[in-house]
Tab-separated table of C-alpha atoms and ligand atoms in Angstrom:
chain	number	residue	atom	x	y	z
A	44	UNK	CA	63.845	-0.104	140.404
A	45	UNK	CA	61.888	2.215	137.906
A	46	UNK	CA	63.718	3.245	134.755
A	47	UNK	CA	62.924	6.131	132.615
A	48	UNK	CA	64.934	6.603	129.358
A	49	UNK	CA	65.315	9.722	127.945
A	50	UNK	CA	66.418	11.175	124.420
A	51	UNK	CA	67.124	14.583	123.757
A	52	UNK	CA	66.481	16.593	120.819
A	53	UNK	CA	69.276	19.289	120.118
A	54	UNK	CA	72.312	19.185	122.904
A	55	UNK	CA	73.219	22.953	123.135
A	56	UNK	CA	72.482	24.902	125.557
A	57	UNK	CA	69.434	23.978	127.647
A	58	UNK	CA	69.672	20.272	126.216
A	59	UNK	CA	73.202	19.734	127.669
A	60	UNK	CA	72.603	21.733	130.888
A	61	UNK	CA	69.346	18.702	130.714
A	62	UNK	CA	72.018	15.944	130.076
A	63	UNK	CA	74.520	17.388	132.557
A	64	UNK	CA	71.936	17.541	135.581
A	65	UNK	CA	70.483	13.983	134.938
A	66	UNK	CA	74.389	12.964	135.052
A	67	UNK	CA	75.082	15.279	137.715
A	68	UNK	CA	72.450	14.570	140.415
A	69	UNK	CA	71.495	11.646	139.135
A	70	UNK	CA	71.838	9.516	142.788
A	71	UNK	CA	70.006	12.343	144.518
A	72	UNK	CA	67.180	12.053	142.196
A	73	UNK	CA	66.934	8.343	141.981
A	74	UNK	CA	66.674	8.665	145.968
A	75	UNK	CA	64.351	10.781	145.398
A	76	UNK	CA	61.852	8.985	142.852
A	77	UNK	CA	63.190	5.967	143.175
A	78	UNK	CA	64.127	5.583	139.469
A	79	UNK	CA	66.666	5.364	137.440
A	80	UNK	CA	66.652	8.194	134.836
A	81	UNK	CA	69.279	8.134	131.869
A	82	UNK	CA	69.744	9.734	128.422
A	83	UNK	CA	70.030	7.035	126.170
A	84	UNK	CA	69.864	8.993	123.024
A	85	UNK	CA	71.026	12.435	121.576
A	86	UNK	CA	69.232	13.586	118.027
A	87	UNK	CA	72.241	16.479	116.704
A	88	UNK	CA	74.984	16.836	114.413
A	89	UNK	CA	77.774	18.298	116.677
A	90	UNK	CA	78.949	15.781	119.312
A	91	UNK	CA	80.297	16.904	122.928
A	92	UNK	CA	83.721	15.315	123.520
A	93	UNK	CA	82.434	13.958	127.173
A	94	UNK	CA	79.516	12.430	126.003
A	95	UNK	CA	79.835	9.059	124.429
A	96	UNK	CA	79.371	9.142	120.629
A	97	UNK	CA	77.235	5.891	120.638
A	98	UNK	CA	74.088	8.020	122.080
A	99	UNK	CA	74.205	10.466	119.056
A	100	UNK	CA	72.623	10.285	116.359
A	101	UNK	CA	71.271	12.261	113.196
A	102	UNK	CA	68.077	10.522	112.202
A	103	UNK	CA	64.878	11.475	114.325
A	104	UNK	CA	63.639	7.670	113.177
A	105	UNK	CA	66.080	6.445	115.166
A	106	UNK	CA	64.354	7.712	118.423
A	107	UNK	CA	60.491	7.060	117.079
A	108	UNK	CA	61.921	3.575	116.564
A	109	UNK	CA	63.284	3.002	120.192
A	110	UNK	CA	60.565	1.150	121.885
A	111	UNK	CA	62.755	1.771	125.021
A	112	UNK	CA	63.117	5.282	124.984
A	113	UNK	CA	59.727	6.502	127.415
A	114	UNK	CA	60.056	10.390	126.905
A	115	UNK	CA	61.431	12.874	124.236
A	116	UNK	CA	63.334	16.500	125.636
A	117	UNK	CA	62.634	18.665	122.729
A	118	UNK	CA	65.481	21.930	122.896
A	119	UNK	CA	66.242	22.394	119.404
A	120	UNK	CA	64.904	25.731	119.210
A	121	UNK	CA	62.790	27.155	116.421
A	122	UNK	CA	59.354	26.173	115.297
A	123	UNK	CA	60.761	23.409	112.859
A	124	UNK	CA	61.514	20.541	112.489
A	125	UNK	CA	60.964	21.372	116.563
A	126	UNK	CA	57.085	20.806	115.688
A	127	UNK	CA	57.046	18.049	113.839
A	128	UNK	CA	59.417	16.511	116.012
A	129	UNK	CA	57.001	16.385	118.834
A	130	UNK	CA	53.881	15.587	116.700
A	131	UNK	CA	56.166	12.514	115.771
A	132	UNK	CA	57.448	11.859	119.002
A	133	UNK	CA	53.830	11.673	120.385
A	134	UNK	CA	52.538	9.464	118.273
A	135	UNK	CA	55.024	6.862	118.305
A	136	UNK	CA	53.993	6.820	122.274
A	137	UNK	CA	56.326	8.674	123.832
A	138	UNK	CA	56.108	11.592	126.818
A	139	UNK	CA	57.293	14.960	125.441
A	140	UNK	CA	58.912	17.808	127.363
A	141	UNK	CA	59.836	21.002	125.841
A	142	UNK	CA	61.386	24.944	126.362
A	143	UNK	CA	60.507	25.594	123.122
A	144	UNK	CA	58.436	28.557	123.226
A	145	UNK	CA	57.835	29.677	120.060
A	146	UNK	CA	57.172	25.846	118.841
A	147	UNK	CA	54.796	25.989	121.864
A	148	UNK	CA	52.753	29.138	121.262
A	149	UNK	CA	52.692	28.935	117.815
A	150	UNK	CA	50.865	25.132	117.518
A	151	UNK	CA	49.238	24.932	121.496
A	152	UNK	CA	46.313	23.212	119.956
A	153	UNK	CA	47.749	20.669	117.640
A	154	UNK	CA	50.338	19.646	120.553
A	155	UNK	CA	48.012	19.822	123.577
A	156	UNK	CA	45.483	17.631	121.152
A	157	UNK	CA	47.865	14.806	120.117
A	158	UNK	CA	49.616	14.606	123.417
A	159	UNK	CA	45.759	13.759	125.219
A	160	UNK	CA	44.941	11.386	121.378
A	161	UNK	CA	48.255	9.636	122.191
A	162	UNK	CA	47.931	9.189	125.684
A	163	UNK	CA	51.289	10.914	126.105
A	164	UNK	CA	52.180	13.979	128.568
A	165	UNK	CA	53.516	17.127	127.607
A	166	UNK	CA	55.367	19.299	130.031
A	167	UNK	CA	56.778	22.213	129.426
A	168	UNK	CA	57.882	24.250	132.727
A	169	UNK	CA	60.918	25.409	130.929
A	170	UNK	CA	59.314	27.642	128.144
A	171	UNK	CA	58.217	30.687	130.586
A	172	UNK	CA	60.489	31.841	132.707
A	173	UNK	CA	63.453	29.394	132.610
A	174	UNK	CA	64.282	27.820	135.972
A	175	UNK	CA	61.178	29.726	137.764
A	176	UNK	CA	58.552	27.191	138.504
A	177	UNK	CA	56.006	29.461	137.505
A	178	UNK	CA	53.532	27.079	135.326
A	179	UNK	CA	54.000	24.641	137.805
A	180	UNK	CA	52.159	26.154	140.012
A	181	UNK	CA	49.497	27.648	138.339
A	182	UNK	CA	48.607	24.238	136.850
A	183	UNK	CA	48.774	23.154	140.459
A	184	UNK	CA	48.683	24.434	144.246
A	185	UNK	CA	47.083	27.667	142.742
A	186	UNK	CA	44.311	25.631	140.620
A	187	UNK	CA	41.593	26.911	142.959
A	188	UNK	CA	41.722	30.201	141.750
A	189	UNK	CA	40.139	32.501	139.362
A	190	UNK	CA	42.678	34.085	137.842
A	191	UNK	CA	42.544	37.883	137.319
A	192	UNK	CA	45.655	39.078	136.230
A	193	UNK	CA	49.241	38.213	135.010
A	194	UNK	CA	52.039	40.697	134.762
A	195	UNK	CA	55.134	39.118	133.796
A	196	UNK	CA	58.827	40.445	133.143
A	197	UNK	CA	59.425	37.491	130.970
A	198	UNK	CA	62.520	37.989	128.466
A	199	UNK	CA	66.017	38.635	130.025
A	200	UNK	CA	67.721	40.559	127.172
A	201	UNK	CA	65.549	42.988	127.836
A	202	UNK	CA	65.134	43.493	131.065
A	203	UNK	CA	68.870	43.582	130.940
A	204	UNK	CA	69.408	46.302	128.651
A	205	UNK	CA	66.908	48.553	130.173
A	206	UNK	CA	68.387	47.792	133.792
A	207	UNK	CA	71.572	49.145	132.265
A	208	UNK	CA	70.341	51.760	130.604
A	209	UNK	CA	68.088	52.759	133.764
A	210	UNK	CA	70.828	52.329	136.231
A	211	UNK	CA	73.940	53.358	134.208
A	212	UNK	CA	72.841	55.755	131.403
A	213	UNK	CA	73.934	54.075	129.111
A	214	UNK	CA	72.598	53.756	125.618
A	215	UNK	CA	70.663	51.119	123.899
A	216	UNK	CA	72.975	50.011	121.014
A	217	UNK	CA	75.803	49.674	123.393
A	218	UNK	CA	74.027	47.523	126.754
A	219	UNK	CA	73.066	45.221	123.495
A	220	UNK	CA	76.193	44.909	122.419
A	221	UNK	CA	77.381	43.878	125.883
A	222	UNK	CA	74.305	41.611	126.452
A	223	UNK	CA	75.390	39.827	122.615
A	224	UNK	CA	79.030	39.173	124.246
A	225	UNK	CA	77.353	37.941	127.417
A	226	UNK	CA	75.580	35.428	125.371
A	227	UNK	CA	71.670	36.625	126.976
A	228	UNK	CA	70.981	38.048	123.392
A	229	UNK	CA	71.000	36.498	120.569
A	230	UNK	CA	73.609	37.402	117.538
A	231	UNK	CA	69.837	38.769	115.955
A	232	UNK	CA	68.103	39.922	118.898
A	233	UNK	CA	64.868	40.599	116.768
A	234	UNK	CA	62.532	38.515	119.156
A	235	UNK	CA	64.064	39.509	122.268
A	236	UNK	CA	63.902	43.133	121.452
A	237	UNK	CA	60.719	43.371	119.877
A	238	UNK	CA	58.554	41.481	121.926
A	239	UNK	CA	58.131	38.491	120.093
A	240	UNK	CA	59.988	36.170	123.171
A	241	UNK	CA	57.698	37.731	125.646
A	242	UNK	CA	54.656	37.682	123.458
A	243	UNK	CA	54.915	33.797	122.905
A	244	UNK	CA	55.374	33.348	126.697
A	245	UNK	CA	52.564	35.176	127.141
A	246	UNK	CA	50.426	33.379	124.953
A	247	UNK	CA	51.376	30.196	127.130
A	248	UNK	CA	50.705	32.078	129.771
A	249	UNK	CA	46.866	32.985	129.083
A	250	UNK	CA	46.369	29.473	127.561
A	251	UNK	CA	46.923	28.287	131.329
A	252	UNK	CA	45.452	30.942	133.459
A	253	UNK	CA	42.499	31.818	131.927
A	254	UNK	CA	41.680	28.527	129.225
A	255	UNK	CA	42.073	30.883	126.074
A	256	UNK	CA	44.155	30.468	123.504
A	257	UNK	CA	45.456	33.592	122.167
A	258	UNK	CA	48.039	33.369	119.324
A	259	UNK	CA	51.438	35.378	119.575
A	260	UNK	CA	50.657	37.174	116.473
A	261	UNK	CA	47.368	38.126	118.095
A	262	UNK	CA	48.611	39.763	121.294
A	263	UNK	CA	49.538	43.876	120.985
A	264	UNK	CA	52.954	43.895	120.718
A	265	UNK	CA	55.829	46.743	121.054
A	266	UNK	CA	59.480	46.346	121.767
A	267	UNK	CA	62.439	48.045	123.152
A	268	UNK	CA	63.951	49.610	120.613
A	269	UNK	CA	62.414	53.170	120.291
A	270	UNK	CA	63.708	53.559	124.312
A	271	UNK	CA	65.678	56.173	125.331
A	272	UNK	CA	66.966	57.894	128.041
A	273	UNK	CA	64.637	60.736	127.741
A	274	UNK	CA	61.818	58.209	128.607
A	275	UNK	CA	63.630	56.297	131.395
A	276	UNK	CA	64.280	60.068	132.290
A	277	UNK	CA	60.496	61.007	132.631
A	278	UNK	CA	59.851	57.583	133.816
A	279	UNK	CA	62.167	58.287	136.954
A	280	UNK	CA	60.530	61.545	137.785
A	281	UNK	CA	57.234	60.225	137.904
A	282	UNK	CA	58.792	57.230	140.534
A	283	UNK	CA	58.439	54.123	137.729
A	284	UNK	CA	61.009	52.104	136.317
A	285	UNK	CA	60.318	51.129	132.485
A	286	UNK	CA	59.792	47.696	132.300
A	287	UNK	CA	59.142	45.157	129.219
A	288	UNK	CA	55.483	44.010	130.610
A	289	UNK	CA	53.770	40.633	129.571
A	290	UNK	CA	50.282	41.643	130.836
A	291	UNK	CA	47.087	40.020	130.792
A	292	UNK	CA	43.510	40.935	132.223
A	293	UNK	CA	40.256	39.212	132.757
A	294	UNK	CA	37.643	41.480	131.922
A	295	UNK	CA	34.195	41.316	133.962
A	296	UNK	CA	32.550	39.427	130.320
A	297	UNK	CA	35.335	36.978	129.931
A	298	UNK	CA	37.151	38.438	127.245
A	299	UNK	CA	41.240	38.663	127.710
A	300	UNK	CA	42.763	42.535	127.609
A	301	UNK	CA	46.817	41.633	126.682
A	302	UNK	CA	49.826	43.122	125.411
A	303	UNK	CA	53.467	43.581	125.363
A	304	UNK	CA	54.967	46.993	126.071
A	305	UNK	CA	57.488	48.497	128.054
A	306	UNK	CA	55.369	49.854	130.715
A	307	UNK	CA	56.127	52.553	133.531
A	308	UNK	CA	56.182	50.693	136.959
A	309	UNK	CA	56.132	52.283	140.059
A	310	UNK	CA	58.943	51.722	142.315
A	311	UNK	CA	56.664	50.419	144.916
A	312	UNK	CA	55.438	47.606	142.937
A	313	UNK	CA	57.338	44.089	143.365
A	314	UNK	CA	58.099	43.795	139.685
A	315	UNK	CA	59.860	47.374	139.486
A	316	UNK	CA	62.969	45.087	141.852
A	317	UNK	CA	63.767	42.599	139.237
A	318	UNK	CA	66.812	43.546	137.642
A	319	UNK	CA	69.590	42.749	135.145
A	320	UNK	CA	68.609	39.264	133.208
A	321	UNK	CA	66.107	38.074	136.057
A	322	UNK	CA	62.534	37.110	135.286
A	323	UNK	CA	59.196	37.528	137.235
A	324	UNK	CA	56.050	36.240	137.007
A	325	UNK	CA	53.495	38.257	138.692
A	326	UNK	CA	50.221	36.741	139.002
A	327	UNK	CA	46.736	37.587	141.023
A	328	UNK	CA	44.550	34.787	142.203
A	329	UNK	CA	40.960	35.879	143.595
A	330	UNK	CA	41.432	33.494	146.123
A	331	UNK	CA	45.119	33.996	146.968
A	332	UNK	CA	45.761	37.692	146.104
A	333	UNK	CA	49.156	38.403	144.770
A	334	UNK	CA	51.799	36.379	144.247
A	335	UNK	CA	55.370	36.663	142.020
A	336	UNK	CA	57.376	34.284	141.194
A	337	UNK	CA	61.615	35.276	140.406
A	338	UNK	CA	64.239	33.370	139.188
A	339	UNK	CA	66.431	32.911	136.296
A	340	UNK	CA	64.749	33.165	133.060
A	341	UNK	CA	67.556	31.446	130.936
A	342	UNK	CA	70.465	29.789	130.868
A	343	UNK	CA	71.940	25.850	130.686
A	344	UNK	CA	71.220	24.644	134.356
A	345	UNK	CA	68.303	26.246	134.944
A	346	UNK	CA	66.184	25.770	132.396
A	347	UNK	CA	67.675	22.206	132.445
A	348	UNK	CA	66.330	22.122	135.799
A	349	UNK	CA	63.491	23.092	134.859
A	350	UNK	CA	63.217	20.377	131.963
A	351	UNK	CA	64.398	17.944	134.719
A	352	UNK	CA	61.832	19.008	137.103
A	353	UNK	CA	59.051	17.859	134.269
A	354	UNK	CA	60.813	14.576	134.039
A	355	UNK	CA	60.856	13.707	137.641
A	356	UNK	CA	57.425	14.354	137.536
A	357	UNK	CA	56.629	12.179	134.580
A	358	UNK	CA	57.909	9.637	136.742
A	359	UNK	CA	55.617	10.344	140.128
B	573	HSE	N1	66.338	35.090	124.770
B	573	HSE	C1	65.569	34.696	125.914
B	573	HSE	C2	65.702	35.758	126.995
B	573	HSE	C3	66.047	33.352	126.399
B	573	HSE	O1	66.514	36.695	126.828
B	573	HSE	O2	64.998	35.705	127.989
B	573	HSE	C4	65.139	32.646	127.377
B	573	HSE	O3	63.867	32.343	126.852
């Protein structure tokens, strides 16, 4: 029987939904691979009272050291130590799978290049889009493609408050308030609601569809704050919803046309659908046309399935 030993870097949200699925479905997934896949190691300072204490610990060294520990779930969150956690992580040999977005986006090169020096894979399905398995499959079944274009409703906060606003009047301060208490937003919702969530997606986004790397910083950016029901007023009478876009564009020389805005999209169009705190990843292939890919964009299980999906296929 295969093993694969895991450790996990910060057990809040997405980490524990992580532990809880490899716990969970564990049998179903060693049918499945045909290995045996267990946390044996938790990097954080507060300790869940159903998960033995002798896995924790609060010294990263701890988890360089462990010759038996094969691959590294990074969900801590921020760009450090989350970084130089996974720098470290690589180059003591181990795989390294991460949601971490902003870490991501921020340092693409310097990961992307250690993981290949070391030998080392690093996955990280999670980081756009949550559960969807959107990267997946542009790394993958849709490699044949030129890609053209990538639309992408990408942050659910957002797309949250403006489905509230659009659908129920109601105003900005208070749908964010609500979306706070239902624990999409975050107690400072600065990156959600101006862009800078989307903007780092996107940035992982054109680094995989089009082989450019274009820094978050970089890309356009404008948020959600300035909307108000005048807008989502004149939107409606022109038939478009108003919609925090991701988009990116090939141009005929090569060059990448991208930005973050909320955007007017007609009705007709698949993305204008996507409601409340779901997430959709429209892309165009010149070989297979239009696609979109929905799902849940946050959330313990599934971005932890997500995370687990990169660790089953670590093992194949
Ligand atoms: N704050 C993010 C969102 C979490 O609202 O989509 C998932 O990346």
């Amino acid at each position: 029987m295969k093993k694969l030993n895991v450790a996990i870097l910060g057990c809040g949200t997405v980490g524990g939904g992580t532990y809880d699925i490899l716990l969970k479905n564990h049998d179903i997934i060693q049918e499945r691979t045909g290995a045996d896949i267990r946390v044996t190691r938790i990097l954080d300072i507060r300790h869940r009272e159903d998960i033995p204490d002798e896995l924790y610990t609060e010294d990263i060294n701890d988890i360089y050291n462990d010759a038996d520990i094969d691959c590294v779930v990074e969900t801590l969150g921020g760009i450090e130590p989350s970084t130089s956690f996974m720098l470290g992580a690589m180059k003591a040999g181990k795989h390294v799978i991460s949601a971490n977005k902003a870490a991501i986006a921020n340092s693409w090169q310097e990961l992307n290049k250690t993981a290949d020096e070391n030998g080392v894979k690093f996955l990280f399905e999670a980081s756009v889009g949550g559960g969807i398995p959107v990267l997946t499959a542009i790394r993958g079944q849709l490699s044949c493609n030129n890609f053209l274009e990538v639309m992408g409703i990408v942050n659910g906060t957002t797309n949250y408050i403006l489905t509230k606003m659009t659908e129920e009047g109601a105003s900005y301060d208070d749908v964010l308030k609500d979306a706070q208490e239902k624990g999409f937003a975050e107690k400072d919702p600065t990156a959600d609601v101006d862009g800078i969530d989307a903007a780092n997606k996107l940035s992982i986004l054109i680094a995989l569809l089009f082989g450019k790397y274009v820094a978050p910083m970089d890309i356009p950016r404008c948020g959600i704050r300035h909307i108000t029901q005048l807008d989502i007023g004149e939107a409606e009478m022109k038939g478009e919803k108003i919609k925090l876009i991701a988009h990116a564009v090939l141009n005929p020389d090569g060059t990448v046309k991208c930005s973050v805005k909320p955007e007017g999209i007609p009705k007709t169009h698949p993305l204008a659908g996507v409601s409340n705190e779901f997430n959709a990843v429209y892309v165009v292939g010149d070989m297979v046309g239009e696609t979109m890919f929905y799902g849940k964009g946050a959330g313990a299980l599934p971005t932890g399935a997500a995370i687990v999906g990169d660790i089953i296929s670590l093992v194949k």
